[in-house]
Short mmCIF file of C-alpha atoms in Angstrom, two decimals:
data_model
loop_
_atom_site.label_atom_id
_atom_site.label_comp_id
_atom_site.label_asym_id
_atom_site.label_seq_id
_atom_site.Cartn_x
_atom_site.Cartn_y
_atom_site.Cartn_z
CA MET A 1304 6.55 29.72 -13.20
CA LYS A 1305 9.81 29.96 -10.92
CA PHE A 1306 10.03 29.27 -7.19
CA GLY A 1307 12.46 30.94 -4.87
CA LEU A 1308 14.22 28.28 -3.79
CA SER A 1309 15.68 29.86 -0.43
CA LEU A 1310 12.26 30.59 0.90
CA PHE A 1311 11.15 26.71 -0.43
CA ASP A 1312 14.47 25.59 1.55
CA ALA A 1313 13.61 27.31 4.76
CA PHE A 1314 10.07 25.89 4.99
CA VAL A 1315 11.26 22.72 4.22
CA THR A 1316 13.76 23.05 6.74
CA LEU A 1317 11.16 24.50 9.31
CA LEU A 1318 9.12 21.35 8.58
CA LEU A 1319 11.94 18.82 9.19
CA LEU A 1320 12.13 20.75 12.41
CA LEU A 1321 8.18 20.06 13.05
CA VAL A 1322 7.26 17.41 11.12
CA PHE A 1323 7.71 14.73 13.80
CA PRO A 1324 6.08 16.08 16.80
CA ALA A 1325 3.54 17.26 14.70
CA LEU A 1326 3.00 13.83 13.30
CA LEU A 1327 2.45 13.00 17.35
CA MET A 1328 0.33 16.08 18.04
CA MET A 1329 -2.27 16.23 15.18
CA THR A 1330 -5.39 13.94 15.42
CA ARG A 1331 -4.51 11.16 12.61
CA GLY A 1332 -1.27 13.01 12.10
CA GLY A 1333 -0.14 10.36 10.02
CA ASN A 1334 -2.62 11.61 7.33
CA ALA A 1335 -2.11 15.23 7.72
CA GLY A 1336 1.83 15.30 7.89
CA PHE A 1337 2.05 12.82 4.86
CA TYR A 1338 -0.32 14.78 2.54
CA LEU A 1339 1.52 17.89 3.81
CA LEU A 1340 4.59 16.48 2.84
CA LEU A 1341 3.49 15.36 -0.24
CA VAL A 1342 2.27 18.71 -1.69
CA CYS A 1343 5.77 20.00 -0.61
CA ALA A 1344 7.36 17.15 -2.67
CA LEU A 1345 5.21 18.21 -5.71
CA VAL A 1346 6.03 21.76 -5.32
CA HIS A 1347 9.88 20.84 -5.35
CA VAL A 1348 8.82 18.87 -8.84
CA PHE A 1349 6.96 21.13 -10.55
CA LEU A 1350 8.33 24.50 -9.33
CA VAL A 1351 12.03 25.01 -8.22
CA ARG A 1352 13.74 24.73 -11.12
CA ARG A 1353 17.56 24.32 -9.81
CA HIS A 1354 17.05 20.64 -9.04
CA ARG A 1355 20.70 19.71 -7.19
CA VAL A 1356 20.05 16.18 -8.42
CA PRO A 1357 18.57 14.84 -11.60
CA PHE A 1358 15.56 12.62 -10.71
CA LYS A 1359 16.73 9.72 -13.20
CA GLU A 1360 20.15 9.73 -11.79
CA LEU A 1361 18.37 9.49 -8.37
CA MET A 1362 16.14 6.66 -9.63
CA ARG A 1363 19.00 4.77 -11.46
CA ARG A 1364 21.67 4.61 -8.85
CA TYR A 1365 19.17 3.76 -6.00
CA TRP A 1366 16.60 1.66 -7.73
CA TYR A 1367 16.52 -1.37 -5.32
CA VAL A 1368 15.71 0.94 -2.47
CA HIS A 1369 12.78 2.62 -4.27
CA LEU A 1370 11.34 -0.86 -5.30
CA GLY A 1371 11.69 -2.04 -1.95
CA MET A 1372 9.75 1.23 -0.78
CA ALA A 1373 7.08 0.54 -3.38
CA ALA A 1374 7.09 -3.19 -2.93
CA LEU A 1375 3.78 -3.16 -0.75
CA PHE A 1376 2.02 -1.02 -2.68
CA ILE A 1377 2.71 -2.70 -6.03
CA ALA A 1378 1.69 -6.01 -4.01
CA THR A 1379 -1.72 -4.53 -2.82
CA VAL A 1380 -2.43 -3.33 -6.42
CA ILE A 1381 -2.12 -6.97 -7.71
CA GLY A 1382 -3.44 -8.58 -4.84
CA ALA A 1383 -6.52 -6.38 -5.27
CA GLY A 1384 -6.72 -6.95 -9.07
CA PHE A 1385 -6.83 -10.65 -8.39
CA ASN A 1386 -8.66 -10.86 -5.26
CA GLY A 1387 -10.67 -7.63 -5.36
CA PHE A 1388 -11.06 -5.08 -2.60
CA ASN A 1389 -13.67 -3.77 0.18
CA SER A 1390 -12.49 -0.14 0.14
CA PRO A 1391 -9.82 2.12 -2.18
CA LYS A 1392 -8.57 2.88 1.76
CA VAL A 1393 -6.06 -0.47 1.28
CA PHE A 1394 -4.08 1.30 -1.22
CA ASP A 1395 -3.67 4.64 0.88
CA GLU A 1396 -0.95 3.49 3.68
CA PRO A 1397 1.32 1.61 1.17
CA SER A 1398 1.01 4.39 -1.44
CA ARG A 1399 2.98 6.50 1.48
CA LEU A 1400 5.99 4.49 1.34
CA ALA A 1401 5.79 4.23 -2.56
CA VAL A 1402 6.21 8.17 -2.75
CA PHE A 1403 9.98 7.65 -0.85
CA PRO A 1404 11.60 8.65 -4.01
CA LEU A 1405 10.08 12.32 -3.91
CA MET A 1406 10.45 12.76 -0.30
CA LEU A 1407 14.18 11.95 -0.61
CA TRP A 1408 14.71 14.06 -3.78
CA MET A 1409 13.02 17.12 -2.03
CA LEU A 1410 15.52 16.61 0.98
CA LEU A 1411 18.39 16.45 -1.30
CA SER A 1412 17.80 19.73 -2.50
CA LEU A 1413 18.56 21.15 1.01
CA SER A 1414 22.37 21.11 2.15
CA PRO A 1415 23.53 18.55 4.55
CA ARG A 1416 23.28 21.26 7.50
CA GLN A 1417 19.51 21.80 6.77
CA VAL A 1418 18.98 18.17 6.72
CA LYS A 1419 20.52 17.97 10.07
CA VAL A 1420 17.84 19.67 11.38
CA ALA A 1421 15.87 16.31 11.37
CA GLN A 1422 17.81 15.53 14.23
CA ALA A 1423 16.32 18.50 16.58
CA GLY A 1424 13.06 16.82 15.27
CA TYR A 1425 13.74 13.67 16.65
CA VAL A 1426 14.78 14.97 20.09
CA LEU A 1427 11.61 17.37 20.05
CA GLY A 1428 9.40 14.25 18.86
CA ALA A 1429 10.55 11.95 21.43
CA ILE A 1430 9.79 14.70 24.32
CA VAL A 1431 6.52 15.58 23.27
CA GLY A 1432 5.35 11.98 22.48
CA ALA A 1433 6.28 11.21 26.03
CA VAL A 1434 4.40 14.16 27.35
CA LEU A 1435 1.35 13.04 25.25
CA ILE A 1436 1.39 9.40 26.45
CA PHE A 1437 1.78 10.54 30.31
CA VAL A 1438 -1.37 12.54 29.63
CA ALA A 1439 -3.29 10.52 27.51
CA THR A 1440 -2.87 7.53 30.07
CA LYS A 1441 -2.58 9.35 33.21
CA GLY A 1442 0.46 8.60 34.13
CA GLY A 1443 0.08 4.58 32.92
CA GLU A 1444 -3.58 4.02 34.58
CA ASN A 1445 -5.21 3.31 31.49
CA ARG A 1446 -4.14 2.48 27.83
CA ASN A 1447 -6.25 4.82 25.89
CA ASN A 1448 -5.43 5.41 22.06
CA ILE A 1449 -3.86 8.76 21.38
CA HIS A 1450 -4.99 11.27 18.90
CA GLY A 1451 -6.56 8.16 16.84
CA ALA A 1452 -3.33 6.20 16.84
CA PRO A 1453 -3.05 2.96 19.00
CA ILE A 1454 -0.88 3.34 21.89
CA ILE A 1455 1.31 0.90 20.93
CA VAL A 1456 2.08 2.49 17.50
CA PHE A 1457 2.33 5.49 19.05
CA SER A 1458 4.59 4.63 21.82
CA ASN A 1459 6.90 2.53 19.62
CA ILE A 1460 7.60 5.47 17.23
CA VAL A 1461 8.24 7.92 20.15
CA LEU A 1462 10.84 5.07 21.48
CA LEU A 1463 12.42 5.07 18.19
CA LEU A 1464 12.86 8.66 17.88
CA GLY A 1465 14.44 8.57 21.43
CA MET A 1466 16.89 6.19 20.25
CA LEU A 1467 17.54 7.78 17.07
CA SER A 1468 18.29 11.16 19.01
CA VAL A 1469 21.18 9.21 20.77
CA ALA A 1470 22.18 6.90 17.74
CA THR A 1471 22.62 10.52 14.96
CA SER A 1472 24.81 12.22 17.76
CA THR A 1473 28.17 13.52 16.44
CA SER A 1474 31.62 13.83 18.33
CA SER A 1475 31.39 15.81 21.93
CA GLN A 1476 34.20 18.14 20.11
CA SER A 1477 31.30 19.08 17.50
CA GLU A 1478 28.36 19.30 19.45
CA SER A 1479 27.88 21.34 22.97
CA TRP A 1480 27.11 19.28 26.20
CA PRO A 1481 23.69 20.71 26.96
CA TRP A 1482 22.61 19.63 23.43
CA ARG A 1483 23.92 16.06 24.03
CA VAL A 1484 22.33 15.90 27.44
CA LEU A 1485 19.32 16.59 25.97
CA ARG A 1486 19.76 13.92 23.14
CA ILE A 1487 20.09 11.58 26.30
CA VAL A 1488 16.78 13.21 27.68
CA ALA A 1489 14.83 12.31 24.59
CA ALA A 1490 16.09 8.80 24.92
CA LEU A 1491 15.00 8.65 28.46
CA ALA A 1492 11.63 9.97 27.30
CA GLY A 1493 11.17 7.23 24.60
CA MET A 1494 11.81 4.41 27.06
CA TYR A 1495 9.62 6.13 29.59
CA ALA A 1496 6.72 6.34 26.87
CA SER A 1497 7.31 2.55 26.09
CA TYR A 1498 7.18 1.86 29.92
CA LEU A 1499 3.72 3.71 30.26
CA SER A 1500 2.35 1.77 26.98
CA GLN A 1501 2.66 -1.49 29.08
CA ALA A 1502 3.58 -3.28 25.60
CA ARG A 1503 5.52 -6.20 26.53
CA GLY A 1504 6.66 -6.82 22.96
CA SER A 1505 7.81 -3.29 22.48
CA TRP A 1506 9.87 -3.64 26.07
CA ILE A 1507 11.72 -6.44 24.52
CA ALA A 1508 13.33 -4.24 21.82
CA ILE A 1509 14.77 -1.84 24.13
CA PRO A 1510 17.73 -3.60 25.19
CA PHE A 1511 18.73 -4.55 21.32
CA LEU A 1512 18.23 -0.77 20.11
CA GLY A 1513 19.53 0.68 23.58
CA LEU A 1514 22.76 -1.36 22.90
CA PHE A 1515 22.90 -0.52 19.06
CA ALA A 1516 22.54 3.21 19.71
CA SER A 1517 25.18 3.31 22.78
CA TYR A 1518 27.65 1.52 20.17
CA LEU A 1519 26.84 4.32 17.75
CA TRP A 1520 27.20 7.10 20.50
CA GLN A 1521 30.97 6.03 20.96
CA PRO A 1522 31.94 3.65 18.58
CA ASN A 1523 35.72 4.33 19.18
CA LYS A 1524 35.18 3.25 23.01
CA ARG A 1525 33.29 -0.16 22.79
CA TYR A 1526 34.75 -1.09 26.19
CA VAL A 1527 33.35 2.14 27.84
CA THR A 1528 30.45 2.09 25.68
CA THR A 1529 29.64 -1.53 26.66
CA VAL A 1530 30.05 -0.91 30.72
CA VAL A 1531 28.06 1.88 30.61
CA ALA A 1532 25.25 0.22 28.41
CA ALA A 1533 25.12 -2.72 30.57
CA VAL A 1534 24.84 -0.32 34.10
CA LEU A 1535 21.85 1.63 32.36
CA LEU A 1536 20.25 -2.01 31.35
CA THR A 1537 20.87 -3.55 34.73
CA GLY A 1538 19.30 -0.36 36.25
CA ALA A 1539 16.31 -0.41 34.22
CA LEU A 1540 15.73 -4.05 34.32
CA VAL A 1541 15.89 -3.24 38.44
CA LEU A 1542 13.59 -0.57 38.07
CA ALA A 1543 11.16 -2.19 36.17
CA TRP A 1544 11.06 -5.27 38.15
CA SER A 1545 10.10 -3.09 41.16
CA SER A 1546 7.32 -1.78 39.32
CA PRO A 1547 3.79 -3.75 40.17
CA MET A 1548 2.65 -3.06 36.56
CA VAL A 1549 5.61 -4.55 35.09
CA LYS A 1550 5.85 -7.63 37.16
CA SER A 1551 2.39 -8.49 36.23
CA ARG A 1552 2.44 -8.00 32.78
CA PHE A 1553 5.11 -10.52 32.40
CA LEU A 1554 3.46 -12.87 35.09
CA GLN A 1555 0.41 -12.51 32.56
CA VAL A 1556 2.51 -14.27 30.23
CA GLU A 1557 3.08 -17.56 31.85
CA THR A 1558 -0.56 -17.84 32.99
CA GLU A 1559 -2.04 -16.65 29.65
CA THR A 1560 0.48 -19.45 27.98
CA ALA A 1561 -0.51 -22.33 30.63
CA SER A 1562 -4.25 -21.65 29.91
CA PHE A 1563 -3.83 -21.70 26.07
CA ARG A 1564 -1.98 -25.06 26.37
CA SER A 1565 -4.38 -26.42 28.60
CA GLY A 1566 -7.35 -25.20 26.58
CA THR A 1567 -8.95 -23.69 29.83
CA ASP A 1568 -8.90 -19.84 28.32
CA LEU A 1569 -7.93 -19.46 24.85
CA ASP A 1570 -9.34 -16.01 24.56
CA THR A 1571 -6.60 -14.09 26.88
CA SER A 1572 -4.67 -11.30 25.31
CA LEU A 1573 -1.70 -13.70 24.73
CA GLY A 1574 -4.35 -16.72 23.52
CA THR A 1575 -5.81 -14.59 21.29
CA ARG A 1576 -2.44 -13.67 19.45
CA PHE A 1577 -1.58 -17.32 19.61
CA GLN A 1578 -5.15 -17.86 17.45
CA LEU A 1579 -4.34 -14.83 15.07
CA TRP A 1580 -1.19 -16.38 14.59
CA HIS A 1581 -2.51 -19.78 13.69
CA GLY A 1582 -5.21 -18.45 11.64
CA SER A 1583 -3.01 -16.12 9.36
CA MET A 1584 -0.88 -19.14 8.50
CA VAL A 1585 -4.32 -21.35 7.66
CA LEU A 1586 -5.25 -18.39 5.25
CA PHE A 1587 -1.52 -18.68 3.94
CA THR A 1588 -1.50 -22.08 3.54
CA GLU A 1589 -4.88 -22.16 1.63
CA HIS A 1590 -4.14 -18.87 -0.37
CA PRO A 1591 -0.69 -19.46 -0.76
CA LEU A 1592 0.15 -17.04 -3.92
CA LEU A 1593 -2.07 -14.21 -3.63
CA GLY A 1594 -3.51 -14.68 -0.27
CA VAL A 1595 -7.03 -13.77 0.83
CA GLY A 1596 -6.97 -10.32 -0.79
CA PRO A 1597 -6.12 -7.06 0.80
CA GLY A 1598 -8.51 -5.65 3.21
CA LYS A 1599 -10.13 -9.14 3.70
CA PHE A 1600 -8.54 -10.11 6.52
CA THR A 1601 -11.77 -9.67 9.10
CA ALA A 1602 -13.63 -11.83 6.62
CA GLY A 1603 -11.10 -14.74 6.47
CA LEU A 1604 -11.27 -14.72 10.09
CA ARG A 1605 -15.11 -15.22 9.93
CA GLU A 1606 -14.51 -18.04 7.52
CA LEU A 1607 -11.99 -19.55 10.27
CA LYS A 1608 -14.58 -19.16 13.06
CA GLU A 1609 -17.51 -20.93 11.19
CA ARG A 1610 -14.70 -24.09 10.82
CA LYS A 1611 -14.03 -23.79 14.31
CA ILE A 1612 -10.36 -22.93 13.97
CA ILE A 1613 -10.14 -20.06 16.15
CA THR A 1614 -12.88 -18.86 18.67
CA PRO A 1615 -15.35 -16.32 17.97
CA ALA A 1616 -13.71 -13.73 20.10
CA ALA A 1617 -10.69 -14.06 18.40
CA ALA A 1618 -12.81 -13.58 15.15
CA SER A 1619 -14.19 -10.29 16.31
CA GLY A 1620 -12.86 -6.88 15.94
CA PHE A 1621 -9.41 -7.62 14.92
CA TYR A 1622 -8.32 -6.44 11.48
CA HIS A 1623 -4.69 -7.48 11.42
CA SER A 1624 -2.82 -10.70 12.89
CA HIS A 1625 -0.61 -8.82 15.56
CA ASN A 1626 2.57 -10.08 13.25
CA ASP A 1627 3.63 -8.03 10.16
CA VAL A 1628 5.02 -10.98 8.31
CA LEU A 1629 2.09 -12.94 8.99
CA PHE A 1630 -0.47 -10.41 8.16
CA ASN A 1631 0.70 -9.65 4.72
CA MET A 1632 1.19 -13.69 4.17
CA SER A 1633 -2.35 -14.00 4.53
CA THR A 1634 -3.69 -11.13 2.97
CA MET A 1635 -1.36 -11.21 -0.26
CA GLY A 1636 0.26 -14.76 0.02
CA LEU A 1637 3.84 -15.21 -1.26
CA LEU A 1638 3.83 -11.83 -2.72
CA GLY A 1639 3.12 -9.76 0.58
CA LEU A 1640 5.88 -12.22 2.17
CA LEU A 1641 8.23 -10.69 -0.64
CA ALA A 1642 6.87 -7.21 -0.36
CA ILE A 1643 7.41 -6.92 3.47
CA LEU A 1644 10.80 -8.29 3.49
CA MET A 1645 11.54 -5.99 0.55
CA THR A 1646 10.68 -3.29 2.65
CA TYR A 1647 12.84 -3.88 5.66
CA LEU A 1648 15.80 -5.44 3.42
CA ALA A 1649 16.14 -2.95 0.56
CA PRO A 1650 16.62 0.19 2.53
CA ALA A 1651 18.96 -1.91 4.72
CA VAL A 1652 21.21 -2.52 2.18
CA LEU A 1653 21.93 0.93 1.39
CA PHE A 1654 22.93 1.86 5.13
CA TRP A 1655 24.79 -0.93 5.76
CA ARG A 1656 27.17 0.13 2.83
CA TYR A 1657 28.02 3.34 5.00
CA LEU A 1658 28.54 1.36 8.41
CA ARG A 1659 32.19 1.36 7.84
CA HIS A 1660 32.36 4.88 6.31
CA GLU A 1661 35.41 6.88 7.02
CA ASP A 1662 33.31 9.99 8.01
CA ALA A 1663 31.99 9.13 11.14
CA CYS A 1664 28.84 11.30 10.87
CA LEU A 1665 27.70 9.03 8.13
CA ARG A 1666 28.53 6.29 9.94
CA ARG A 1667 25.65 7.33 12.55
CA TYR A 1668 23.14 8.17 10.13
CA ALA A 1669 23.66 4.92 8.47
CA GLY A 1670 23.36 3.19 12.07
CA GLY A 1671 20.50 5.21 12.69
CA GLY A 1672 18.72 3.92 9.57
CA VAL A 1673 19.88 0.39 10.68
CA MET A 1674 18.59 0.86 14.02
CA LEU A 1675 14.99 2.27 12.54
CA ILE A 1676 14.48 -0.92 10.30
CA MET A 1677 15.49 -3.12 13.32
CA GLY A 1678 13.07 -1.78 15.36
CA TYR A 1679 10.19 -2.14 12.64
CA VAL A 1680 11.34 -5.99 12.47
CA ILE A 1681 11.09 -6.31 16.44
CA PHE A 1682 7.75 -4.59 16.68
CA GLY A 1683 6.49 -6.41 14.00
CA LEU A 1684 6.61 -9.81 15.46
CA THR A 1685 4.20 -9.00 18.25
CA ASP A 1686 2.11 -6.62 16.29
CA CYS A 1687 1.15 -5.13 13.30
CA PHE A 1688 3.40 -2.10 13.53
CA PHE A 1689 2.88 -0.73 9.68
CA TRP A 1690 -0.33 0.62 10.51
CA GLY A 1691 -1.62 4.15 9.95
CA LEU A 1692 0.99 6.48 11.60
CA SER A 1693 3.70 4.03 11.03
CA TYR A 1694 3.86 4.16 7.45
CA THR A 1695 4.34 8.10 7.32
CA PHE A 1696 7.10 8.06 9.87
CA TYR A 1697 8.98 4.93 8.21
CA CYS A 1698 8.80 7.05 4.77
CA ILE A 1699 10.28 10.32 6.40
CA ALA A 1700 12.37 9.18 8.99
CA LEU A 1701 14.50 6.85 6.17
CA ALA A 1702 14.34 9.87 4.01
CA THR A 1703 16.09 11.94 6.60
CA LEU A 1704 18.29 9.50 7.35
CA ALA A 1705 19.23 8.45 3.82
CA ALA A 1706 19.75 11.77 2.40
CA PRO A 1707 22.84 12.84 3.98
CA LEU A 1708 24.40 9.31 3.01
CA ILE A 1709 23.59 10.10 -0.77
CA GLN A 1710 24.30 13.59 -0.68
CA SER A 1711 28.04 12.68 0.20
CA THR A 1712 28.24 10.10 -2.49
CA LEU A 1713 27.04 12.44 -5.07
CA GLN A 1714 29.48 15.18 -4.07
CA GLN A 1715 32.60 12.78 -4.13
CA ARG A 1716 31.32 11.62 -7.65
CA ALA A 1717 31.00 14.70 -8.79
CA ALA A 1718 34.43 15.90 -7.53
CA THR A 1719 36.26 13.21 -8.99
CA ARG A 1720 34.60 13.81 -12.31
CA GLN A 1721 36.10 17.28 -12.04
CA GLY A 1722 39.18 16.12 -11.18
CA SER A 1723 39.54 13.68 -14.01
CA ALA A 1724 38.39 16.57 -16.36
CA ARG A 1725 41.23 18.76 -14.72
CA ASP A 1726 43.88 15.67 -15.49
CA ALA A 1727 42.61 15.61 -18.89
CA ALA A 1728 42.81 19.19 -19.75
CA ASP A 1729 46.42 19.51 -17.85
CA SER A 1730 47.66 16.30 -19.88
CA ARG A 1731 46.60 18.11 -23.58
CA PRO A 1732 49.56 19.33 -25.42
CA SER A 1733 49.63 23.26 -25.86
CA GLY A 1734 48.68 24.34 -29.15
CA ALA A 1735 52.28 25.59 -29.52
CA LEU A 1736 53.85 22.36 -28.81
CA ALA A 1737 50.85 20.36 -30.73
CA ASN A 1738 51.82 22.25 -33.57
CA THR A 1739 55.50 21.11 -33.42
#
């Protein structure tokens, strides 16, 4: 059966425009969005015959990226094989990263202009996400989960979409000013969503992400970018500190840290995090190779509670340790530590190689990829950001940023091969000359 490539391209292009707002709008959108894209990828594999890039070549040239994206799934399988598992669900979320090669291969079937539609998806997703958070929290009055996703994870994704909207912008000559203004609106929407989430750990990332995004916005005018970024950052800090909510959230850090150190109250928000981090390290040191097992973190906490290492409140109702690295170390040991580091570093190597590329558009895609990974690292220090929806988002967003880079490289190599073939043909003697 032969599938109409143009129709398939049009459908996937539309999906790129809508996928990020759809992930945020749908209940448990991480599940629905992932499986929809997986179906599209399988259609591409089995029904589309005119693949622009051979799958073997993609796997061979970028094996380190695919291995890094599959690392958490591989570690989960190995850990479950040795320690057992409570539910098959432990394989679901990391498997969304393991299918990254299929997602990327599907996007490589599109033209660079079609893949660029994903930038509009960043903008639309950031604005839609900010509206959803405003409605769900009633303007910041509460911290309700949004469509089944924790508000911290949800708001962090909206913030990243806003920053990607700015980071991937091309030069002012090739973009209309209304579109560039809309990108700035998306970035502000992302920061506003983070503000409404009341997530202190997320606020820490805003200066780093904002400065990096502003650098990518105008890399040839660093002094202007630095001054503008400094003014905007100072203004944001003044506005934030004038907010009673922000002041109270930061003052809680001081009081909760003091009460934890004195032992008067260990079960505050920050005190519970300290206990979970300490408990994770205890589980890791006692099970250094493969941890306590995927899906068994809560059982490990109950054991620590019985041994009076953590309080009963810290051992109840927590499925992760509020730190991605410590969580994987406690559940999968050194293998989990290696897996989470590979998940960050392997795609970062790909993007880092293009940061100084002569093509400004490719540099911005590469910068967006580095910034996305940077956000996941920072967010993962104070919370388990790899959780549900964010697995799907990481896979799809990285694919949309990596596809233009790989398309460019493959096109250059193909042109080089064609040029070499022409040179060889030109240098071959003619028949008459050859016979003399």
